[in-house]
Amino acid sequence: MRKILLITGASAGIGAATARKAARAGYDIALNYHSNIDGAKAVMAEAQSAGARVILCPGDVADPEAIADIFARIDKEFGRLDALVNNAGVVDTVASVTDFTHARLRRMFDINVIGAMLIAKEAVVRMQKQGPEQGQRGAIVNTSSIAARLGSGHTFVDYAASKAAIDTFTKGLSDEVAPDGIRVNAVRPGIIETDIHAKAGAPERVEQITPSIPLRRSGHADEVADAILYLLSDQASYITGTTLDVSGGR
Ligand code: NAP
């Protein structure tokens, strides 16, 4: 039986790479995106051609009503949820803490933290109700960042702090739901070649940071997707509450 996987932020970058690989690995997919419908449709077509059933679940994860709509659609179309990749996230323009505004912080934490927590909550509520498959009721992977331990001074401390919240949430939630047979882990990407850097107005960051990466190169979205799919899989059946750095040693 194909497992049902919700991926947030799957219209581009790491989420899109995860959707493509998940389809080939045997998942059916609820594919969330916010504004990039063309990207979402292209990913959907590729996943379908790999044999997956795919439903599009548009919605801003910062909006609780949109989250309710996403899960209503999953309930109606699939009737269960086996896995979640809690991946939607944003950075902002490079700035020091002295330049931060309330509006900037609100957006950052509404999307990266509160949205991710509410999505995980809705997933867990469903996983707890369904019967276990081979002893496992569900698996969740949150997308954090190595910024959580670097702090990102003078670039985006707010983003780093939002990802530190995700690390702590990952550990705390995993403790709460492990007895139910639900595993919760996080990946912490380093510098990965996606559009997120250009969206932050700093496409040059990838090149600038590369010399400080022990492996001397940036990462690819597919390499993060491989780590995510491993943590979701039965090969990771004894792993929960942990964060896995996918950062070339940085
Ligand atoms: P990306 O290429 O910019 O893709 C971001 C995805 O998130 C898009 O599908 C976007 O959807 C979606 N998204 C953004 N805001 C959303 C919202 N409010 N509601 C729903 N979806 C939303 O970025 P990426 O590099 O793949 O990043 C994915 C995750 O990895 C993020 O959590 C990011 O913080 C983390 N990460 C990335 C790096 C890196 O170097 N790339 C490093 C560490 C961590 P639309 O385009 O449809 O709006």
PDB file of C-alpha atoms and ligand atoms in Angstrom:
ATOM      1  CA  MET A   1       0.000   0.000   0.000  1.00  0.00           C
ATOM      2  CA  ARG A   2       1.359   3.448  -0.909  1.00  0.00           C
ATOM      3  CA  LYS A   3       1.837   5.742   2.085  1.00  0.00           C
ATOM      4  CA  ILE A   4       0.319   9.222   2.156  1.00  0.00           C
ATOM      5  CA  LEU A   5       2.786  12.092   2.555  1.00  0.00           C
ATOM      6  CA  LEU A   6       2.093  15.808   3.042  1.00  0.00           C
ATOM      7  CA  ILE A   7       4.945  18.088   1.970  1.00  0.00           C
ATOM      8  CA  THR A   8       4.617  21.803   2.710  1.00  0.00           C
ATOM      9  CA  GLY A   9       6.420  24.219   0.408  1.00  0.00           C
ATOM     10  CA  ALA A  10       6.742  21.670  -2.387  1.00  0.00           C
ATOM     11  CA  SER A  11       6.531  24.016  -5.387  1.00  0.00           C
ATOM     12  CA  ALA A  12      10.296  24.683  -5.413  1.00  0.00           C
ATOM     13  CA  GLY A  13      13.669  23.813  -3.947  1.00  0.00           C
ATOM     14  CA  ILE A  14      14.004  21.172  -1.240  1.00  0.00           C
ATOM     15  CA  GLY A  15      10.264  20.466  -0.997  1.00  0.00           C
ATOM     16  CA  ALA A  16       9.996  19.913  -4.757  1.00  0.00           C
ATOM     17  CA  ALA A  17      13.020  17.600  -4.782  1.00  0.00           C
ATOM     18  CA  THR A  18      11.503  15.656  -1.893  1.00  0.00           C
ATOM     19  CA  ALA A  19       8.184  15.282  -3.731  1.00  0.00           C
ATOM     20  CA  ARG A  20       9.889  13.935  -6.859  1.00  0.00           C
ATOM     21  CA  LYS A  21      11.909  11.393  -4.884  1.00  0.00           C
ATOM     22  CA  ALA A  22       8.987  10.467  -2.632  1.00  0.00           C
ATOM     23  CA  ALA A  23       6.864   9.631  -5.665  1.00  0.00           C
ATOM     24  CA  ARG A  24       9.569   7.264  -6.896  1.00  0.00           C
ATOM     25  CA  ALA A  25       9.867   5.787  -3.386  1.00  0.00           C
ATOM     26  CA  GLY A  26       6.181   4.830  -3.374  1.00  0.00           C
ATOM     27  CA  TYR A  27       4.370   7.667  -1.618  1.00  0.00           C
ATOM     28  CA  ASP A  28       1.163   9.344  -2.711  1.00  0.00           C
ATOM     29  CA  ILE A  29       1.474  13.060  -2.073  1.00  0.00           C
ATOM     30  CA  ALA A  30      -0.492  16.027  -0.752  1.00  0.00           C
ATOM     31  CA  LEU A  31       1.534  18.854  -2.248  1.00  0.00           C
ATOM     32  CA  ASN A  32       1.303  22.225  -0.509  1.00  0.00           C
ATOM     33  CA  TYR A  33       2.523  25.499  -2.002  1.00  0.00           C
ATOM     34  CA  HIS A  34       1.679  29.153  -1.448  1.00  0.00           C
ATOM     35  CA  SER A  35       2.072  31.314  -4.579  1.00  0.00           C
ATOM     36  CA  ASN A  36       3.995  29.329  -7.206  1.00  0.00           C
ATOM     37  CA  ILE A  37       1.212  27.369  -8.893  1.00  0.00           C
ATOM     38  CA  ASP A  38       3.295  26.712 -12.029  1.00  0.00           C
ATOM     39  CA  GLY A  39       6.056  25.181  -9.918  1.00  0.00           C
ATOM     40  CA  ALA A  40       3.536  23.089  -8.000  1.00  0.00           C
ATOM     41  CA  LYS A  41       1.908  21.812 -11.199  1.00  0.00           C
ATOM     42  CA  ALA A  42       5.271  20.894 -12.722  1.00  0.00           C
ATOM     43  CA  VAL A  43       6.232  18.918  -9.598  1.00  0.00           C
ATOM     44  CA  MET A  44       2.817  17.267  -9.579  1.00  0.00           C
ATOM     45  CA  ALA A  45       3.213  16.155 -13.210  1.00  0.00           C
ATOM     46  CA  GLU A  46       6.635  14.638 -12.519  1.00  0.00           C
ATOM     47  CA  ALA A  47       5.383  12.840  -9.407  1.00  0.00           C
ATOM     48  CA  GLN A  48       2.363  11.511 -11.312  1.00  0.00           C
ATOM     49  CA  SER A  49       4.573  10.205 -14.093  1.00  0.00           C
ATOM     50  CA  ALA A  50       6.460   8.270 -11.382  1.00  0.00           C
ATOM     51  CA  GLY A  51       3.177   6.579 -10.426  1.00  0.00           C
ATOM     52  CA  ALA A  52       2.059   8.721  -7.482  1.00  0.00           C
ATOM     53  CA  ARG A  53      -1.408   9.989  -6.807  1.00  0.00           C
ATOM     54  CA  VAL A  54      -0.978  13.705  -6.108  1.00  0.00           C
ATOM     55  CA  ILE A  55      -3.371  16.337  -4.804  1.00  0.00           C
ATOM     56  CA  LEU A  56      -2.530  20.025  -4.746  1.00  0.00           C
ATOM     57  CA  CYS A  57      -3.176  21.727  -1.395  1.00  0.00           C
ATOM     58  CA  PRO A  58      -2.561  25.437  -1.866  1.00  0.00           C
ATOM     59  CA  GLY A  59      -2.370  27.602   1.207  1.00  0.00           C
ATOM     60  CA  ASP A  60      -0.300  29.956   3.322  1.00  0.00           C
ATOM     61  CA  VAL A  61       0.951  27.982   6.340  1.00  0.00           C
ATOM     62  CA  ALA A  62       0.861  31.221   8.350  1.00  0.00           C
ATOM     63  CA  ASP A  63      -2.939  31.223   8.005  1.00  0.00           C
ATOM     64  CA  PRO A  64      -4.799  28.843  10.370  1.00  0.00           C
ATOM     65  CA  GLU A  65      -7.814  28.720   8.046  1.00  0.00           C
ATOM     66  CA  ALA A  66      -5.602  27.678   5.157  1.00  0.00           C
ATOM     67  CA  ILE A  67      -4.157  24.912   7.338  1.00  0.00           C
ATOM     68  CA  ALA A  68      -7.692  23.709   8.115  1.00  0.00           C
ATOM     69  CA  ASP A  69      -8.429  23.658   4.349  1.00  0.00           C
ATOM     70  CA  ILE A  70      -5.258  21.687   3.592  1.00  0.00           C
ATOM     71  CA  PHE A  71      -6.176  18.971   6.098  1.00  0.00           C
ATOM     72  CA  ALA A  72      -9.839  18.914   5.073  1.00  0.00           C
ATOM     73  CA  ARG A  73      -8.663  18.151   1.552  1.00  0.00           C
ATOM     74  CA  ILE A  74      -6.329  15.392   2.748  1.00  0.00           C
ATOM     75  CA  ASP A  75      -9.135  13.855   4.852  1.00  0.00           C
ATOM     76  CA  LYS A  76     -11.515  13.925   1.892  1.00  0.00           C
ATOM     77  CA  GLU A  77      -9.122  12.683  -0.798  1.00  0.00           C
ATOM     78  CA  PHE A  78      -6.906  10.249   1.114  1.00  0.00           C
ATOM     79  CA  GLY A  79      -8.608   9.613   4.458  1.00  0.00           C
ATOM     80  CA  ARG A  80      -5.279   9.085   6.238  1.00  0.00           C
ATOM     81  CA  LEU A  81      -1.797  10.587   6.630  1.00  0.00           C
ATOM     82  CA  ASP A  82       1.356   8.529   7.165  1.00  0.00           C
ATOM     83  CA  ALA A  83       4.099  11.094   6.808  1.00  0.00           C
ATOM     84  CA  LEU A  84       4.746  14.836   6.949  1.00  0.00           C
ATOM     85  CA  VAL A  85       7.631  16.893   5.609  1.00  0.00           C
ATOM     86  CA  ASN A  86       7.216  20.223   7.366  1.00  0.00           C
ATOM     87  CA  ASN A  87       9.346  22.178   4.931  1.00  0.00           C
ATOM     88  CA  ALA A  88       7.728  25.534   3.990  1.00  0.00           C
ATOM     89  CA  GLY A  89       9.958  28.359   5.137  1.00  0.00           C
ATOM     90  CA  VAL A  90      11.217  31.839   4.362  1.00  0.00           C
ATOM     91  CA  VAL A  91      14.214  34.009   5.025  1.00  0.00           C
ATOM     92  CA  ASP A  92      14.190  37.793   4.807  1.00  0.00           C
ATOM     93  CA  THR A  93      16.628  40.386   3.518  1.00  0.00           C
ATOM     94  CA  VAL A  94      20.063  40.536   5.131  1.00  0.00           C
ATOM     95  CA  ALA A  95      19.862  42.834   8.176  1.00  0.00           C
ATOM     96  CA  SER A  96      21.202  43.366  11.681  1.00  0.00           C
ATOM     97  CA  VAL A  97      18.973  42.977  14.731  1.00  0.00           C
ATOM     98  CA  THR A  98      18.930  46.775  15.116  1.00  0.00           C
ATOM     99  CA  ASP A  99      17.097  46.967  11.768  1.00  0.00           C
ATOM    100  CA  PHE A 100      14.390  44.416  12.599  1.00  0.00           C
ATOM    101  CA  THR A 101      10.751  45.485  12.582  1.00  0.00           C
ATOM    102  CA  HIS A 102       7.797  43.897  14.323  1.00  0.00           C
ATOM    103  CA  ALA A 103       6.254  43.087  10.923  1.00  0.00           C
ATOM    104  CA  ARG A 104       9.402  41.248   9.805  1.00  0.00           C
ATOM    105  CA  LEU A 105       9.538  39.154  12.981  1.00  0.00           C
ATOM    106  CA  ARG A 106       5.803  38.393  12.844  1.00  0.00           C
ATOM    107  CA  ARG A 107       6.043  37.066   9.287  1.00  0.00           C
ATOM    108  CA  MET A 108       9.148  35.009  10.052  1.00  0.00           C
ATOM    109  CA  PHE A 109       7.698  33.339  13.129  1.00  0.00           C
ATOM    110  CA  ASP A 110       4.153  32.970  11.736  1.00  0.00           C
ATOM    111  CA  ILE A 111       5.461  30.985   8.740  1.00  0.00           C
ATOM    112  CA  ASN A 112       8.571  29.211  10.053  1.00  0.00           C
ATOM    113  CA  VAL A 113       7.443  28.391  13.584  1.00  0.00           C
ATOM    114  CA  ILE A 114       3.719  28.759  14.291  1.00  0.00           C
ATOM    115  CA  GLY A 115       2.719  27.428  10.869  1.00  0.00           C
ATOM    116  CA  ALA A 116       5.056  24.443  11.225  1.00  0.00           C
ATOM    117  CA  MET A 117       3.765  23.697  14.725  1.00  0.00           C
ATOM    118  CA  LEU A 118       0.104  23.843  13.696  1.00  0.00           C
ATOM    119  CA  ILE A 119       0.759  21.658  10.641  1.00  0.00           C
ATOM    120  CA  ALA A 120       2.543  19.102  12.846  1.00  0.00           C
ATOM    121  CA  LYS A 121      -0.307  19.216  15.353  1.00  0.00           C
ATOM    122  CA  GLU A 122      -2.913  18.445  12.678  1.00  0.00           C
ATOM    123  CA  ALA A 123      -0.741  15.624  11.303  1.00  0.00           C
ATOM    124  CA  VAL A 124      -0.227  14.069  14.740  1.00  0.00           C
ATOM    125  CA  VAL A 125      -3.954  14.189  15.569  1.00  0.00           C
ATOM    126  CA  ARG A 126      -4.615  12.094  12.453  1.00  0.00           C
ATOM    127  CA  MET A 127      -1.664   9.717  12.912  1.00  0.00           C
ATOM    128  CA  GLN A 128      -2.666   8.990  16.515  1.00  0.00           C
ATOM    129  CA  LYS A 129      -6.105   7.822  15.353  1.00  0.00           C
ATOM    130  CA  GLN A 130      -4.999   5.439  12.629  1.00  0.00           C
ATOM    131  CA  GLY A 131      -3.821   1.868  13.051  1.00  0.00           C
ATOM    132  CA  PRO A 132      -0.055   1.255  13.034  1.00  0.00           C
ATOM    133  CA  GLU A 133       1.664   0.039   9.849  1.00  0.00           C
ATOM    134  CA  GLN A 134       4.495  -2.326  10.868  1.00  0.00           C
ATOM    135  CA  GLY A 135       4.537  -0.784  14.361  1.00  0.00           C
ATOM    136  CA  GLN A 136       4.772   2.768  13.042  1.00  0.00           C
ATOM    137  CA  ARG A 137       1.825   5.164  13.017  1.00  0.00           C
ATOM    138  CA  GLY A 138       3.605   8.026  11.332  1.00  0.00           C
ATOM    139  CA  ALA A 139       6.821   9.904  10.677  1.00  0.00           C
ATOM    140  CA  ILE A 140       7.510  13.613  10.578  1.00  0.00           C
ATOM    141  CA  VAL A 141      10.563  15.454   9.286  1.00  0.00           C
ATOM    142  CA  ASN A 142      10.885  19.168   9.999  1.00  0.00           C
ATOM    143  CA  THR A 143      13.201  21.333   7.900  1.00  0.00           C
ATOM    144  CA  SER A 144      15.449  23.280  10.217  1.00  0.00           C
ATOM    145  CA  SER A 145      18.791  24.871   9.276  1.00  0.00           C
ATOM    146  CA  ILE A 146      22.371  24.919  10.557  1.00  0.00           C
ATOM    147  CA  ALA A 147      21.594  28.606  11.136  1.00  0.00           C
ATOM    148  CA  ALA A 148      19.986  27.323  14.363  1.00  0.00           C
ATOM    149  CA  ARG A 149      23.470  26.690  15.791  1.00  0.00           C
ATOM    150  CA  LEU A 150      25.387  29.384  13.863  1.00  0.00           C
ATOM    151  CA  GLY A 151      23.110  32.258  14.950  1.00  0.00           C
ATOM    152  CA  SER A 152      23.551  34.119  11.624  1.00  0.00           C
ATOM    153  CA  GLY A 153      24.709  37.404  13.153  1.00  0.00           C
ATOM    154  CA  HIS A 154      24.407  40.422  10.820  1.00  0.00           C
ATOM    155  CA  THR A 155      22.502  38.387   8.245  1.00  0.00           C
ATOM    156  CA  PHE A 156      19.266  36.963   9.674  1.00  0.00           C
ATOM    157  CA  VAL A 157      19.285  36.243  13.387  1.00  0.00           C
ATOM    158  CA  ASP A 158      15.485  36.088  13.273  1.00  0.00           C
ATOM    159  CA  TYR A 159      15.593  33.224  10.771  1.00  0.00           C
ATOM    160  CA  ALA A 160      18.235  31.405  12.836  1.00  0.00           C
ATOM    161  CA  ALA A 161      16.109  31.793  15.970  1.00  0.00           C
ATOM    162  CA  SER A 162      13.042  30.484  14.133  1.00  0.00           C
ATOM    163  CA  LYS A 163      14.984  27.358  13.136  1.00  0.00           C
ATOM    164  CA  ALA A 164      16.299  26.918  16.699  1.00  0.00           C
ATOM    165  CA  ALA A 165      12.640  26.858  17.747  1.00  0.00           C
ATOM    166  CA  ILE A 166      12.074  24.084  15.197  1.00  0.00           C
ATOM    167  CA  ASP A 167      14.954  22.042  16.683  1.00  0.00           C
ATOM    168  CA  THR A 168      13.471  22.334  20.172  1.00  0.00           C
ATOM    169  CA  PHE A 169       9.979  21.611  18.870  1.00  0.00           C
ATOM    170  CA  THR A 170      11.319  18.503  17.101  1.00  0.00           C
ATOM    171  CA  LYS A 171      12.755  17.098  20.335  1.00  0.00           C
ATOM    172  CA  GLY A 172       9.748  17.998  22.489  1.00  0.00           C
ATOM    173  CA  LEU A 173       7.140  16.706  20.053  1.00  0.00           C
ATOM    174  CA  SER A 174       9.100  13.503  19.490  1.00  0.00           C
ATOM    175  CA  ASP A 175       9.042  12.822  23.249  1.00  0.00           C
ATOM    176  CA  GLU A 176       5.281  13.402  23.355  1.00  0.00           C
ATOM    177  CA  VAL A 177       4.365  11.110  20.458  1.00  0.00           C
ATOM    178  CA  ALA A 178       7.052   8.388  20.507  1.00  0.00           C
ATOM    179  CA  PRO A 179       4.838   6.159  22.719  1.00  0.00           C
ATOM    180  CA  ASP A 180       2.175   6.382  19.979  1.00  0.00           C
ATOM    181  CA  GLY A 181       4.568   5.012  17.351  1.00  0.00           C
ATOM    182  CA  ILE A 182       5.169   8.387  15.692  1.00  0.00           C
ATOM    183  CA  ARG A 183       8.752   9.467  14.964  1.00  0.00           C
ATOM    184  CA  VAL A 184       9.749  13.139  14.670  1.00  0.00           C
ATOM    185  CA  ASN A 185      13.125  14.285  13.340  1.00  0.00           C
ATOM    186  CA  ALA A 186      14.611  17.304  11.580  1.00  0.00           C
ATOM    187  CA  VAL A 187      17.140  17.919   8.844  1.00  0.00           C
ATOM    188  CA  ARG A 188      19.435  20.915   9.128  1.00  0.00           C
ATOM    189  CA  PRO A 189      20.566  21.957   5.642  1.00  0.00           C
ATOM    190  CA  GLY A 190      23.605  24.166   5.158  1.00  0.00           C
ATOM    191  CA  ILE A 191      23.959  26.245   1.999  1.00  0.00           C
ATOM    192  CA  ILE A 192      21.767  24.531  -0.598  1.00  0.00           C
ATOM    193  CA  GLU A 193      21.376  25.768  -4.179  1.00  0.00           C
ATOM    194  CA  THR A 194      17.750  26.890  -4.315  1.00  0.00           C
ATOM    195  CA  ASP A 195      15.999  30.159  -5.088  1.00  0.00           C
ATOM    196  CA  ILE A 196      15.705  31.000  -1.371  1.00  0.00           C
ATOM    197  CA  HIS A 197      18.942  33.035  -1.513  1.00  0.00           C
ATOM    198  CA  ALA A 198      17.777  35.181  -4.436  1.00  0.00           C
ATOM    199  CA  LYS A 199      14.409  35.662  -2.717  1.00  0.00           C
ATOM    200  CA  ALA A 200      16.389  37.082   0.240  1.00  0.00           C
ATOM    201  CA  GLY A 201      18.116  39.483  -2.158  1.00  0.00           C
ATOM    202  CA  ALA A 202      21.463  37.730  -1.687  1.00  0.00           C
ATOM    203  CA  PRO A 203      22.049  35.252  -4.541  1.00  0.00           C
ATOM    204  CA  GLU A 204      25.810  35.738  -4.032  1.00  0.00           C
ATOM    205  CA  ARG A 205      25.657  34.071  -0.579  1.00  0.00           C
ATOM    206  CA  VAL A 206      26.148  30.589  -2.057  1.00  0.00           C
ATOM    207  CA  GLU A 207      29.443  31.572  -3.694  1.00  0.00           C
ATOM    208  CA  GLN A 208      30.569  33.677  -0.731  1.00  0.00           C
ATOM    209  CA  ILE A 209      30.107  30.915   1.822  1.00  0.00           C
ATOM    210  CA  THR A 210      31.426  28.001  -0.251  1.00  0.00           C
ATOM    211  CA  PRO A 211      35.109  28.445   0.792  1.00  0.00           C
ATOM    212  CA  SER A 212      34.113  27.994   4.465  1.00  0.00           C
ATOM    213  CA  ILE A 213      32.373  24.663   3.791  1.00  0.00           C
ATOM    214  CA  PRO A 214      34.654  21.697   4.592  1.00  0.00           C
ATOM    215  CA  LEU A 215      33.462  19.824   1.471  1.00  0.00           C
ATOM    216  CA  ARG A 216      34.194  23.039  -0.518  1.00  0.00           C
ATOM    217  CA  ARG A 217      30.872  23.095  -2.316  1.00  0.00           C
ATOM    218  CA  SER A 218      27.248  24.032  -1.793  1.00  0.00           C
ATOM    219  CA  GLY A 219      24.629  21.291  -1.518  1.00  0.00           C
ATOM    220  CA  HIS A 220      21.851  20.244  -3.874  1.00  0.00           C
ATOM    221  CA  ALA A 221      18.168  20.022  -2.986  1.00  0.00           C
ATOM    222  CA  ASP A 222      18.276  16.332  -3.955  1.00  0.00           C
ATOM    223  CA  GLU A 223      20.892  15.684  -1.272  1.00  0.00           C
ATOM    224  CA  VAL A 224      18.601  17.132   1.416  1.00  0.00           C
ATOM    225  CA  ALA A 225      15.648  15.193  -0.041  1.00  0.00           C
ATOM    226  CA  ASP A 226      17.636  11.944   0.317  1.00  0.00           C
ATOM    227  CA  ALA A 227      18.192  12.668   4.026  1.00  0.00           C
ATOM    228  CA  ILE A 228      14.501  13.521   4.508  1.00  0.00           C
ATOM    229  CA  LEU A 229      13.344  10.325   2.816  1.00  0.00           C
ATOM    230  CA  TYR A 230      15.766   8.275   4.889  1.00  0.00           C
ATOM    231  CA  LEU A 231      14.385   9.753   8.135  1.00  0.00           C
ATOM    232  CA  LEU A 232      10.815   9.034   6.974  1.00  0.00           C
ATOM    233  CA  SER A 233      11.645   5.463   6.008  1.00  0.00           C
ATOM    234  CA  ASP A 234      11.607   2.227   7.964  1.00  0.00           C
ATOM    235  CA  GLN A 235      15.425   2.223   7.717  1.00  0.00           C
ATOM    236  CA  ALA A 236      15.251   4.987  10.367  1.00  0.00           C
ATOM    237  CA  SER A 237      12.810   3.055  12.562  1.00  0.00           C
ATOM    238  CA  TYR A 238      14.881   3.576  15.760  1.00  0.00           C
ATOM    239  CA  ILE A 239      15.630   7.263  15.130  1.00  0.00           C
ATOM    240  CA  THR A 240      13.485   9.945  16.712  1.00  0.00           C
ATOM    241  CA  GLY A 241      14.006  13.346  18.320  1.00  0.00           C
ATOM    242  CA  THR A 242      17.193  14.044  16.416  1.00  0.00           C
ATOM    243  CA  THR A 243      18.483  16.603  13.924  1.00  0.00           C
ATOM    244  CA  LEU A 244      20.592  15.567  10.946  1.00  0.00           C
ATOM    245  CA  ASP A 245      22.971  18.176   9.496  1.00  0.00           C
ATOM    246  CA  VAL A 246      23.125  18.105   5.686  1.00  0.00           C
ATOM    247  CA  SER A 247      25.735  20.804   5.398  1.00  0.00           C
ATOM    248  CA  GLY A 248      28.970  19.535   3.866  1.00  0.00           C
ATOM    249  CA  GLY A 249      30.590  19.542   7.297  1.00  0.00           C
ATOM    250  CA  ARG A 250      29.911  23.213   8.057  1.00  0.00           C
TER     251      ARG A 250
HETATM  252  P1  NAP B   1      12.589  27.835  -1.735  1.00  0.00           P
HETATM  253  O1  NAP B   1      13.240  27.275  -2.959  1.00  0.00           O
HETATM  254  O2  NAP B   1      12.441  29.300  -1.581  1.00  0.00           O
HETATM  255  O3  NAP B   1      11.191  27.123  -1.526  1.00  0.00           O
HETATM  256  C1  NAP B   1      10.399  27.483  -0.437  1.00  0.00           C
HETATM  257  C2  NAP B   1       9.082  26.753  -0.523  1.00  0.00           C
HETATM  258  O4  NAP B   1       8.301  27.148   0.625  1.00  0.00           O
HETATM  259  C3  NAP B   1       8.278  27.118  -1.753  1.00  0.00           C
HETATM  260  O5  NAP B   1       7.589  25.973  -2.219  1.00  0.00           O
HETATM  261  C4  NAP B   1       7.292  28.142  -1.217  1.00  0.00           C
HETATM  262  O6  NAP B   1       6.036  28.147  -1.911  1.00  0.00           O
HETATM  263  C5  NAP B   1       7.054  27.628   0.168  1.00  0.00           C
HETATM  264  N1  NAP B   1       6.526  28.657   1.054  1.00  0.00           N
HETATM  265  C6  NAP B   1       7.080  29.830   1.418  1.00  0.00           C
HETATM  266  N2  NAP B   1       6.273  30.506   2.225  1.00  0.00           N
HETATM  267  C7  NAP B   1       5.158  29.744   2.369  1.00  0.00           C
HETATM  268  C8  NAP B   1       3.945  29.892   3.082  1.00  0.00           C
HETATM  269  N3  NAP B   1       3.721  30.989   3.818  1.00  0.00           N
HETATM  270  N4  NAP B   1       3.022  28.912   3.006  1.00  0.00           N
HETATM  271  C9  NAP B   1       3.251  27.787   2.270  1.00  0.00           C
HETATM  272  N5  NAP B   1       4.385  27.600   1.564  1.00  0.00           N
HETATM  273  C10 NAP B   1       5.314  28.567   1.621  1.00  0.00           C
HETATM  274  O7  NAP B   1      13.411  27.409  -0.431  1.00  0.00           O
HETATM  275  P2  NAP B   1      14.236  26.081  -0.040  1.00  0.00           P
HETATM  276  O8  NAP B   1      15.651  26.457  -0.067  1.00  0.00           O
HETATM  277  O9  NAP B   1      13.763  24.919  -0.790  1.00  0.00           O
HETATM  278  O10 NAP B   1      13.808  25.995   1.496  1.00  0.00           O
HETATM  279  C11 NAP B   1      12.981  24.952   1.996  1.00  0.00           C
HETATM  280  C12 NAP B   1      13.212  24.849   3.494  1.00  0.00           C
HETATM  281  O11 NAP B   1      14.603  24.581   3.716  1.00  0.00           O
HETATM  282  C13 NAP B   1      12.905  26.146   4.255  1.00  0.00           C
HETATM  283  O12 NAP B   1      12.292  25.814   5.488  1.00  0.00           O
HETATM  284  C14 NAP B   1      14.288  26.744   4.487  1.00  0.00           C
HETATM  285  O13 NAP B   1      14.323  27.577   5.619  1.00  0.00           O
HETATM  286  C15 NAP B   1      15.121  25.492   4.661  1.00  0.00           C
HETATM  287  N6  NAP B   1      16.557  25.691   4.439  1.00  0.00           N
HETATM  288  C16 NAP B   1      17.039  26.022   3.213  1.00  0.00           C
HETATM  289  C17 NAP B   1      18.413  26.217   3.047  1.00  0.00           C
HETATM  290  C18 NAP B   1      19.016  26.590   1.736  1.00  0.00           C
HETATM  291  O14 NAP B   1      20.210  26.939   1.692  1.00  0.00           O
HETATM  292  N7  NAP B   1      18.297  26.542   0.629  1.00  0.00           N
HETATM  293  C19 NAP B   1      19.271  26.072   4.131  1.00  0.00           C
HETATM  294  C20 NAP B   1      18.735  25.721   5.362  1.00  0.00           C
HETATM  295  C21 NAP B   1      17.381  25.526   5.515  1.00  0.00           C
HETATM  296  P3  NAP B   1       5.632  29.235  -3.036  1.00  0.00           P
HETATM  297  O15 NAP B   1       6.881  29.533  -3.814  1.00  0.00           O
HETATM  298  O16 NAP B   1       4.557  28.510  -3.780  1.00  0.00           O
HETATM  299  O17 NAP B   1       5.134  30.446  -2.324  1.00  0.00           O
END
